Coordinates of C-alpha atoms in Angstrom, one line a residue:
Chain B
M1 CA 0.0 -0.1 -0.2
S2 CA 1.4 3.5 -0.5
E3 CA 4.7 4.5 1.2
A4 CA 3.5 8.5 0.8
A5 CA 0.0 7.9 2.6
R6 CA 2.3 6.2 5.8
S7 CA 4.2 8.5 6.3
P8 CA 3.8 10.5 9.0
E9 CA 1.3 13.8 9.4
V10 CA 2.2 16.1 6.2
G11 CA -1.0 18.9 7.5
G12 CA -4.6 19.3 9.0
G13 CA -6.0 18.3 5.7
E14 CA -4.9 14.2 5.8
P15 CA -7.6 12.2 5.2
P16 CA -8.5 8.9 8.1
L17 CA -6.7 5.9 7.9
V18 CA -10.1 3.3 7.5
E19 CA -12.8 4.6 6.6
I20 CA -15.8 2.3 6.4
R21 CA -19.3 3.1 5.0
D22 CA -22.6 1.4 5.9
L23 CA -21.3 -1.7 5.9
K24 CA -23.0 -4.7 6.2
K25 CA -22.8 -8.5 6.7
S26 CA -26.0 -10.9 6.7
Y27 CA -25.9 -14.9 7.3
G28 CA -28.7 -15.7 5.1
S29 CA -32.2 -13.6 6.4
V30 CA -29.8 -13.1 9.9
A31 CA -28.5 -9.9 9.8
A32 CA -25.3 -9.5 11.7
V33 CA -24.0 -6.3 11.2
R34 CA -26.5 -3.9 9.8
G35 CA -24.8 -1.0 8.2
V36 CA -22.0 0.9 10.3
S37 CA -20.0 3.6 8.8
L38 CA -16.9 4.8 11.3
T39 CA -13.7 6.5 10.0
V40 CA -10.2 5.9 12.3
K41 CA -8.1 8.5 12.2
R42 CA -4.2 7.6 11.8
G43 CA -2.8 7.5 15.4
D44 CA -6.1 6.0 17.3
A45 CA -7.5 4.0 19.6
Q46 CA -11.1 3.1 18.4
F47 CA -12.7 0.8 20.9
I48 CA -16.1 -0.6 20.1
I49 CA -17.8 -2.2 23.1
G50 CA -21.5 -3.5 23.0
P51 CA -23.5 -7.2 24.2
S52 CA -22.6 -10.6 23.4
G53 CA -23.9 -10.8 19.9
C54 CA -24.4 -7.4 18.7
G55 CA -22.4 -7.9 15.4
K56 CA -18.9 -6.4 17.2
S57 CA -17.2 -9.1 16.1
T58 CA -18.2 -10.0 12.9
F59 CA -17.6 -6.4 12.2
L60 CA -14.1 -6.2 13.3
R61 CA -13.7 -9.4 11.5
C62 CA -15.0 -7.9 8.1
I63 CA -12.2 -4.9 8.5
N64 CA -9.7 -7.5 7.7
L65 CA -11.9 -9.4 5.3
L66 CA -12.5 -12.6 7.5
E67 CA -15.6 -12.1 6.5
E68 CA -16.7 -11.0 3.4
P69 CA -19.0 -8.3 4.5
S70 CA -22.6 -8.6 2.3
G71 CA -22.5 -4.5 1.2
G72 CA -20.9 -1.5 2.0
S73 CA -17.6 0.1 1.2
L74 CA -14.0 -0.8 3.2
R75 CA -11.0 1.5 2.5
V76 CA -7.8 1.1 3.9
A77 CA -4.6 4.0 3.4
S78 CA -5.2 4.0 -0.2
T79 CA -6.9 0.7 -1.5
T80 CA -11.0 0.9 -1.2
I81 CA -13.3 -1.9 -1.4
D82 CA -16.5 -1.6 -2.5
F83 CA -19.1 -4.6 -1.6
D84 CA -22.5 -3.5 -2.8
S85 CA -20.6 -4.4 -6.9
G86 CA -21.3 -7.5 -6.2
R87 CA -17.7 -8.5 -7.2
H88 CA -15.7 -11.3 -5.3
L89 CA -12.3 -10.1 -4.8
S90 CA -9.8 -13.0 -5.8
A91 CA -7.8 -14.6 -3.1
R92 CA -4.7 -12.9 -4.0
E93 CA -6.5 -9.5 -3.7
Q94 CA -7.6 -11.0 0.1
A95 CA -4.4 -11.9 0.6
R96 CA -2.9 -8.2 -0.2
F97 CA -5.7 -5.9 1.8
R98 CA -5.6 -8.3 5.0
S99 CA -1.3 -8.2 5.2
D100 CA -2.3 -4.6 5.3
V101 CA -4.9 -5.1 8.9
G102 CA -3.3 -6.8 11.5
M103 CA -5.1 -8.5 13.4
V104 CA -5.6 -10.5 17.2
F105 CA -7.6 -12.7 18.4
Q106 CA -9.2 -14.1 21.4
Q107 CA -8.1 -17.5 21.2
F108 CA -4.2 -16.5 20.0
H109 CA -4.4 -18.8 17.4
L110 CA -0.7 -19.3 17.6
F111 CA 0.8 -21.6 15.7
P112 CA 1.7 -24.9 17.6
H113 CA 4.2 -25.9 14.9
M114 CA 6.6 -22.9 15.2
T115 CA 8.6 -21.7 17.9
A116 CA 7.7 -18.0 19.8
L117 CA 10.4 -16.3 17.4
E118 CA 9.1 -18.5 13.8
N119 CA 5.4 -16.7 14.8
V120 CA 6.6 -14.1 14.4
M121 CA 9.2 -13.9 11.7
E122 CA 6.0 -16.6 9.8
G123 CA 4.2 -13.1 8.1
P124 CA 7.1 -11.2 6.7
A125 CA 9.6 -14.0 5.4
T126 CA 7.0 -15.7 3.7
V127 CA 3.8 -13.0 3.1
R128 CA 6.4 -10.5 2.6
R129 CA 9.8 -12.8 0.7
M130 CA 12.1 -10.8 4.0
P131 CA 15.5 -13.0 4.1
R132 CA 15.1 -15.5 7.2
K133 CA 17.8 -13.6 8.9
E134 CA 16.3 -10.0 9.1
A135 CA 13.3 -11.8 9.7
S136 CA 14.4 -13.3 12.2
E137 CA 15.7 -10.6 13.8
W138 CA 12.8 -8.5 12.8
A139 CA 11.3 -11.1 14.8
A140 CA 13.6 -10.6 18.1
S141 CA 13.2 -7.0 18.1
L142 CA 9.4 -6.9 18.3
L143 CA 9.8 -10.2 21.2
A144 CA 11.8 -8.2 23.1
K145 CA 9.1 -4.9 22.4
V146 CA 5.9 -7.0 24.3
G147 CA 8.8 -8.2 26.9
L148 CA 9.2 -12.0 25.6
S149 CA 13.2 -12.2 24.9
D150 CA 13.4 -15.1 27.0
K151 CA 10.4 -17.1 25.3
R152 CA 12.2 -16.5 21.5
D153 CA 12.6 -20.7 21.4
A154 CA 9.6 -21.5 23.4
M155 CA 6.7 -23.5 21.8
P156 CA 3.2 -22.2 22.1
R157 CA 1.5 -25.0 24.4
H158 CA 4.6 -24.3 26.8
L159 CA 3.7 -20.3 27.4
S160 CA 1.0 -19.3 29.7
G161 CA -2.5 -17.2 28.1
G162 CA -1.6 -14.0 28.6
Q163 CA 2.5 -14.5 26.6
A164 CA 1.2 -16.6 24.3
Q165 CA -1.0 -13.6 23.1
R166 CA 1.7 -11.6 23.9
V167 CA 3.7 -13.6 21.4
A168 CA -0.1 -13.0 19.4
I169 CA 0.1 -9.3 18.8
A170 CA 3.6 -9.4 17.9
R171 CA 3.6 -12.1 15.1
A172 CA 0.3 -9.2 13.8
L173 CA 3.1 -6.1 14.3
A174 CA 5.5 -7.9 12.6
M175 CA 3.4 -7.2 9.1
S176 CA 4.1 -4.0 10.2
P177 CA 0.3 -2.9 9.9
A178 CA -1.2 0.2 9.1
V179 CA -3.9 -0.9 11.7
L180 CA -4.6 -3.4 14.3
L181 CA -7.6 -5.2 15.0
L182 CA -7.4 -7.1 18.2
D183 CA -10.6 -8.8 19.0
E184 CA -11.4 -9.4 23.0
V185 CA -7.9 -9.8 23.3
T186 CA -8.4 -10.5 26.9
S187 CA -11.5 -12.5 27.2
A188 CA -9.8 -16.0 27.2
L189 CA -7.0 -15.4 29.8
D190 CA -6.7 -15.6 33.5
P191 CA -7.9 -12.5 35.4
E192 CA -4.4 -12.3 36.5
L193 CA -2.8 -12.5 33.1
V194 CA -5.3 -9.7 32.1
G195 CA -3.2 -7.1 32.7
E196 CA 0.1 -7.7 30.9
V197 CA -1.9 -8.0 27.6
L198 CA -3.5 -4.4 28.6
A199 CA 0.1 -2.8 29.1
V200 CA 1.4 -3.6 25.6
V201 CA -1.6 -2.6 24.1
R202 CA -1.5 0.9 26.4
Q203 CA 2.3 0.8 25.1
L204 CA 1.2 0.4 21.0
T205 CA -1.2 3.1 21.5
E206 CA 1.0 5.5 22.8
E207 CA 3.4 4.6 20.3
G208 CA 0.8 6.3 17.5
M209 CA -0.6 2.9 16.7
T210 CA -3.7 2.8 15.0
M211 CA -6.0 0.3 16.4
I212 CA -9.3 -1.0 16.5
V213 CA -10.3 -2.9 19.5
V214 CA -13.3 -4.9 20.7
T215 CA -13.4 -5.6 24.3
H216 CA -15.1 -5.8 27.2
E217 CA -12.8 -4.5 29.3
M218 CA -14.9 -1.0 30.6
G219 CA -12.1 0.5 32.7
F220 CA -9.5 0.4 29.8
A221 CA -11.8 1.5 27.1
H222 CA -12.0 4.6 29.4
E223 CA -8.6 4.9 30.1
V224 CA -6.9 4.3 26.7
A225 CA -9.2 5.0 23.8
H226 CA -9.3 7.9 21.6
Y227 CA -13.1 7.2 20.7
V228 CA -15.8 4.6 22.2
A229 CA -18.0 3.2 20.4
F230 CA -20.9 1.5 21.8
M231 CA -23.0 -1.6 18.7
D232 CA -25.7 -3.0 19.3
E233 CA -28.3 -5.2 17.0
G234 CA -25.4 -4.7 14.5
R235 CA -25.5 -1.0 14.8
I236 CA -23.9 1.8 16.3
I237 CA -26.2 3.5 18.8
E238 CA -23.4 6.2 19.7
C239 CA -19.5 7.1 19.3
G240 CA -17.1 9.8 20.8
P241 CA -14.4 10.2 23.2
P242 CA -15.1 8.2 26.9
P243 CA -15.9 9.9 28.6
A244 CA -19.2 11.3 26.6
V245 CA -19.8 7.8 26.0
L246 CA -19.2 6.2 29.8
D247 CA -20.6 8.9 31.5
N248 CA -22.7 10.4 29.9
P249 CA -24.2 7.9 27.9
K250 CA -27.2 9.5 25.6
S251 CA -29.8 7.0 25.0
T252 CA -31.2 4.0 27.4
R253 CA -29.4 1.3 25.4
L254 CA -25.5 2.1 26.4
Q255 CA -27.1 3.3 30.0
A256 CA -28.4 -0.5 30.5
F257 CA -25.4 -2.1 29.1
L258 CA -23.4 0.0 31.5
R259 CA -25.4 -0.8 34.0
R260 CA -25.3 -4.5 33.7
F261 CA -21.6 -3.6 33.2
R262 CA -21.6 -1.7 36.7
T263 CA -23.1 -4.8 38.6
V264 CA -20.8 -7.7 37.1
Q265 CA -17.8 -5.7 37.8
P266 CA -17.2 -4.2 40.8
Chain F
M1 CA -0.6 -86.5 10.2
I2 CA 3.0 -87.3 9.6
Y3 CA 4.4 -84.5 7.3
N4 CA 7.7 -84.4 6.5
W5 CA 8.8 -80.7 6.2
D6 CA 12.0 -79.8 4.3
F7 CA 13.0 -76.5 3.5
S8 CA 16.4 -77.2 2.0
L9 CA 14.7 -76.8 -1.3
V10 CA 12.4 -73.8 -0.7
F11 CA 16.2 -71.6 -0.3
A12 CA 17.9 -73.6 -3.4
S13 CA 17.8 -70.4 -5.5
P14 CA 18.1 -67.2 -3.4
D15 CA 18.8 -65.1 -6.1
E16 CA 15.4 -65.7 -7.2
W17 CA 13.8 -64.6 -3.7
L18 CA 16.2 -61.7 -3.7
R19 CA 14.9 -60.5 -7.0
G20 CA 11.4 -61.2 -6.4
A21 CA 12.2 -58.9 -2.7
A22 CA 13.2 -56.3 -5.0
V23 CA 10.4 -55.8 -7.1
T24 CA 8.6 -56.0 -4.1
L25 CA 10.2 -53.4 -2.4
I26 CA 10.8 -51.4 -5.6
Y27 CA 6.8 -52.1 -6.6
A28 CA 5.3 -50.9 -3.1
A29 CA 7.6 -47.6 -3.1
A30 CA 6.3 -46.2 -6.2
T31 CA 2.7 -46.8 -6.1
I32 CA 3.0 -46.2 -2.5
G33 CA 5.4 -42.8 -3.7
G34 CA 2.7 -42.0 -6.8
G35 CA -0.4 -42.9 -4.1
L36 CA 0.6 -39.9 -1.8
L37 CA 1.2 -37.5 -4.7
I38 CA -2.3 -38.1 -6.4
G39 CA -3.8 -38.4 -2.7
L40 CA -2.3 -34.6 -1.9
V41 CA -4.2 -33.4 -4.8
C42 CA -6.8 -35.0 -4.7
G43 CA -7.7 -34.7 -1.1
I44 CA -6.8 -31.0 -1.3
A45 CA -9.2 -30.7 -4.2
M46 CA -12.1 -32.5 -2.1
L47 CA -11.9 -30.0 0.5
S48 CA -13.3 -27.6 -2.5
R49 CA -16.4 -26.3 -3.0
H50 CA -16.2 -26.7 -6.6
R51 CA -19.2 -29.2 -7.6
V52 CA -18.3 -29.6 -11.1
L53 CA -14.8 -30.1 -10.8
M54 CA -15.2 -32.3 -7.2
S55 CA -17.7 -35.2 -8.7
P56 CA -15.3 -36.9 -10.7
I57 CA -12.7 -37.0 -7.8
H58 CA -15.6 -37.7 -5.4
F59 CA -16.0 -40.7 -7.8
Y60 CA -12.9 -41.8 -8.7
V61 CA -11.8 -42.0 -4.3
Q62 CA -15.3 -44.1 -3.5
F63 CA -14.8 -46.3 -6.3
F64 CA -11.4 -47.0 -5.5
R65 CA -11.7 -47.9 -2.0
S66 CA -15.4 -49.7 -2.2
T67 CA -13.8 -52.0 -5.1
P68 CA -11.8 -54.8 -4.6
L69 CA -8.0 -54.1 -5.7
L70 CA -7.4 -57.3 -7.4
I71 CA -10.2 -56.9 -9.4
Q72 CA -9.0 -53.6 -9.9
I73 CA -5.3 -54.9 -11.1
V74 CA -7.1 -57.3 -13.9
W75 CA -9.1 -55.0 -14.9
F76 CA -6.3 -52.1 -16.1
Y77 CA -4.4 -55.2 -17.4
Y78 CA -7.2 -56.6 -19.2
A79 CA -9.6 -54.1 -19.9
L80 CA -8.4 -51.0 -20.3
P81 CA -5.4 -52.6 -23.6
V82 CA -9.4 -53.3 -25.1
I83 CA -10.8 -49.6 -24.0
I84 CA -8.0 -47.5 -25.0
G85 CA -6.4 -49.5 -27.9
I86 CA -2.9 -50.3 -26.7
N87 CA -1.8 -52.9 -25.0
L88 CA 0.0 -52.0 -21.8
P89 CA 3.3 -53.9 -20.6
A90 CA 2.2 -55.6 -17.5
W91 CA 4.2 -54.5 -15.0
L92 CA 2.6 -50.7 -16.0
A93 CA -1.2 -52.1 -16.2
A94 CA -0.7 -53.9 -12.7
G95 CA 1.2 -50.6 -11.2
L96 CA -1.1 -48.2 -12.5
G97 CA -4.1 -50.6 -10.8
L98 CA -1.9 -50.0 -7.1
T99 CA -0.9 -46.4 -7.4
L100 CA -4.8 -46.0 -7.6
Y101 CA -5.4 -47.6 -5.7
M102 CA -3.2 -46.4 -2.6
G103 CA -4.4 -42.3 -3.7
A104 CA -8.2 -42.8 -3.1
F105 CA -6.6 -44.3 0.3
S106 CA -4.8 -41.5 0.9
A107 CA -6.9 -38.8 -0.5
E108 CA -9.3 -39.5 2.1
I109 CA -6.0 -39.7 5.2
F110 CA -5.3 -36.1 3.5
R111 CA -8.6 -34.7 3.7
G112 CA -9.3 -35.9 7.1
G113 CA -5.9 -34.8 8.3
I114 CA -7.1 -31.2 7.2
V115 CA -9.9 -30.4 8.1
S116 CA -9.3 -32.2 11.1
I117 CA -7.1 -28.7 12.0
D118 CA -8.4 -26.5 14.2
R119 CA -10.7 -23.2 12.6
G120 CA -8.4 -20.4 13.9
Q121 CA -5.0 -21.6 12.4
W122 CA -6.6 -21.3 8.7
Q123 CA -7.5 -17.4 10.0
A124 CA -4.3 -17.1 11.7
A125 CA -2.9 -17.5 8.7
R126 CA -4.7 -15.9 6.1
A127 CA -4.9 -13.0 8.4
L128 CA -1.1 -12.3 8.0
G129 CA -2.2 -12.1 4.0
M130 CA -0.8 -15.4 3.2
L131 CA -1.9 -17.9 0.0
P132 CA -3.9 -20.4 0.4
W133 CA -0.7 -22.5 -1.4
Q134 CA 1.0 -20.5 2.1
M135 CA -1.5 -21.5 4.2
M136 CA -1.4 -25.3 3.0
R137 CA 2.1 -25.3 3.0
R138 CA 3.4 -22.7 5.6
V139 CA 0.9 -23.8 8.7
I140 CA -2.0 -26.6 7.7
L141 CA 0.3 -29.6 6.4
P142 CA 2.8 -29.3 8.8
Q143 CA 0.5 -29.8 11.4
A144 CA -1.8 -32.3 9.7
T145 CA 1.0 -34.2 8.7
R146 CA 1.8 -35.5 12.2
R147 CA -1.3 -36.5 12.9
M148 CA -1.9 -38.4 9.1
L149 CA 2.1 -39.7 9.3
P150 CA 0.1 -42.9 11.8
P151 CA -2.7 -44.2 9.1
F152 CA -0.3 -43.0 6.2
V153 CA 2.2 -45.9 7.8
N154 CA -0.8 -48.3 8.2
Q155 CA -1.8 -47.4 5.0
S156 CA 1.5 -48.7 3.7
I157 CA 1.9 -51.8 5.6
L158 CA -1.2 -53.0 3.6
Q159 CA 0.0 -51.8 0.5
L160 CA 3.2 -53.5 0.8
K161 CA 1.0 -56.9 0.9
N162 CA -1.1 -56.2 -1.6
T163 CA 1.6 -56.2 -3.8
S164 CA 1.4 -60.0 -3.7
L165 CA -1.8 -59.5 -6.0
L166 CA 0.2 -58.3 -8.7
S167 CA 1.6 -62.0 -9.3
V168 CA -2.3 -62.8 -10.2
V169 CA -0.7 -60.6 -13.8
A170 CA 3.0 -62.5 -14.0
V171 CA 4.7 -59.6 -12.4
P172 CA 7.7 -61.4 -10.6
D173 CA 6.8 -60.2 -7.0
L174 CA 8.3 -62.5 -3.7
M175 CA 4.5 -64.0 -4.5
Y176 CA 5.3 -65.1 -8.2
T177 CA 8.4 -66.5 -7.1
G178 CA 6.9 -68.4 -4.6
S179 CA 4.6 -69.9 -7.2
V180 CA 7.0 -70.8 -9.3
I181 CA 8.9 -72.2 -6.1
V182 CA 6.3 -74.1 -5.2
S183 CA 6.1 -75.3 -9.0
E184 CA 9.7 -76.8 -9.4
T185 CA 9.7 -78.0 -5.7
F186 CA 6.2 -78.9 -4.9
R187 CA 6.6 -78.0 -1.7
P188 CA 4.1 -75.5 -1.3
L189 CA 3.6 -75.7 2.7
E190 CA 7.5 -74.5 3.2
V191 CA 7.9 -72.3 0.0
Y192 CA 4.2 -70.2 1.4
T193 CA 5.1 -70.9 5.0
S194 CA 8.4 -68.7 4.7
L195 CA 7.0 -66.6 1.9
A196 CA 5.3 -65.4 5.4
F197 CA 8.0 -65.2 6.9
V198 CA 10.1 -63.2 3.7
Y199 CA 6.8 -60.3 4.6
F200 CA 6.6 -60.6 8.1
V201 CA 10.7 -59.8 8.7
I202 CA 9.9 -56.6 5.8
L203 CA 7.3 -55.5 7.8
Y204 CA 7.4 -55.9 11.2
P205 CA 10.2 -52.9 11.8
L206 CA 6.7 -50.6 9.8
Q207 CA 4.4 -52.1 12.4
R208 CA 7.1 -50.5 15.6
L209 CA 7.3 -47.9 13.4
A210 CA 3.4 -47.0 13.2
M211 CA 3.0 -48.1 16.5
A212 CA 5.8 -45.3 18.1
L213 CA 4.4 -42.7 15.8
E214 CA 0.9 -43.3 17.7
R215 CA 2.1 -43.4 21.2
R216 CA 3.7 -39.7 20.5
D217 CA 2.2 -37.1 21.2
D218 CA 3.3 -34.1 20.4
V219 CA 1.3 -31.2 19.4

C-alpha cells in the first residue's frame, strides 16, 4: 500500500486512515451487521463495546475480510473495496489487503508447530519474502517489545495465556500493518494475566499505532481509547470520546448496558 | 498326520528370492509414492466447494475404495488395453491399479487430516495475508502431517502386502516367485510358510514405527 499514505502527518487535511461506510453482513436472512459507518484517524485507538451478539466481532472480522461483507465499502490507507458491486475479490487481492491489516484473536491461534520467534517471523518471511535472517532479527526485536525475549525458542504450548497473546500481538505487528484489529484479546485469559496484555496494548496506543479494539474491559477502554463506539443489534448507537460515551451515555440502551456492566464488575 | 518338513529346496536359489523381494519393494515404494501424490492433490481438491470439479474426484475416491484391488489390477491389465486400444505392459497395468488404489485411500487421509486442523489456524494464517497455497504449505500441512503419519504408515503396510496380488498378472514379485518355486519343488507348505516370514521380516520394523508414531503425543 502507498508509502505516502503511511508517512507522518503532512498537515491537518489528511484523510482518515480507515473509512468504513454502511458496512453490512448477513448470514442468509440473519443480519449481523446492519450498516455500520466508522472512520479512524491515523494513531487513534477506536474501541468498540457492546453486548455479546451485537455484531461487534463480526464487524471487526469484516475489516480484514475474514468475513466477506454483504454490502458497503471499506477503505484502509489507499485501498478501497466496494462490496455493493457484487464482485468477489480474488484470493490474491484479499491476501494483499489483509497483509496490511493486523489481527489478534481472542484465542491467540499461534502456530503450534513453530517457536515463538518463528511465529512472529512467519508473516514477514513468507508473505513479504523478507530474508530469514532479517526476519528473525525483526521478530526478535518485536518479542523484546512485548517483553518476551527470553521465550523466543519456546513452543506455544509452553507459554501462559498472557505470553501467548503477547506473541500473537508481536506476530501481527511483524507485518507492520497500517491498522491493528484486536478481537477481545483478554477474554480468554485468567484474570491475573489480563494486565500484562493490556499493558502491551496501552504501550501501542502511546506509540501511535492505529487500532480498532473490541473489548469488554470498560475501565481499560475509558483509560486508553481515543474514541468508543457502542454497538447494539448490528448498528453503532453512540460514538465519541470515552467520557462522553461511558460517563454520559445518551441512549437508554447504552445506559442499560453500562448499568449491567457495573453490577458484574465491582 | 505326519508330514516331513523339508526347507532345503526352498532356498536352493536365493537369487530368485532376492529378485522377488526387490520387485515387491520397488512396487511398494513406487505405488506408495505415486499414490501419496495423487492423494495429496485429490485430498486438497476434495476440500474445494467447486461441484463440477469435485464430482469426478469423489467418484474416483469412492470407487477405488469400495472395489476389490484384485479386480482393479486385473481390469487394468485386461480391460484397459481393450478400451484405449493400447497394450499396456503387465508391469505398468498392474502398477497403475495399485497406485490409484493407494491414491484413493490417501486422498481420504489427507482430506481428513486437513479438516481436523482448528479453524483458528486458517484464520490466523489468512490474517497475515497468506495465499491459500502458503497457508497449506506453512501452517496446515505441517500440523496435519503429524496427525496423518500413523494412518499413512498403516496404509503403506497394507499396500506392501497388497503387492502380492501383482502375481496374478505375472509380475515377478515375491508372491509370484514363491509360486514358481512351488511348481518346481512341489513343496507349497514350506514355500508359503517361508514367504510369510519374508513379508513379516520386511514389515515388522514398519509396524513398530507405526506404533511408535501413535504413542508420540506432541502437538
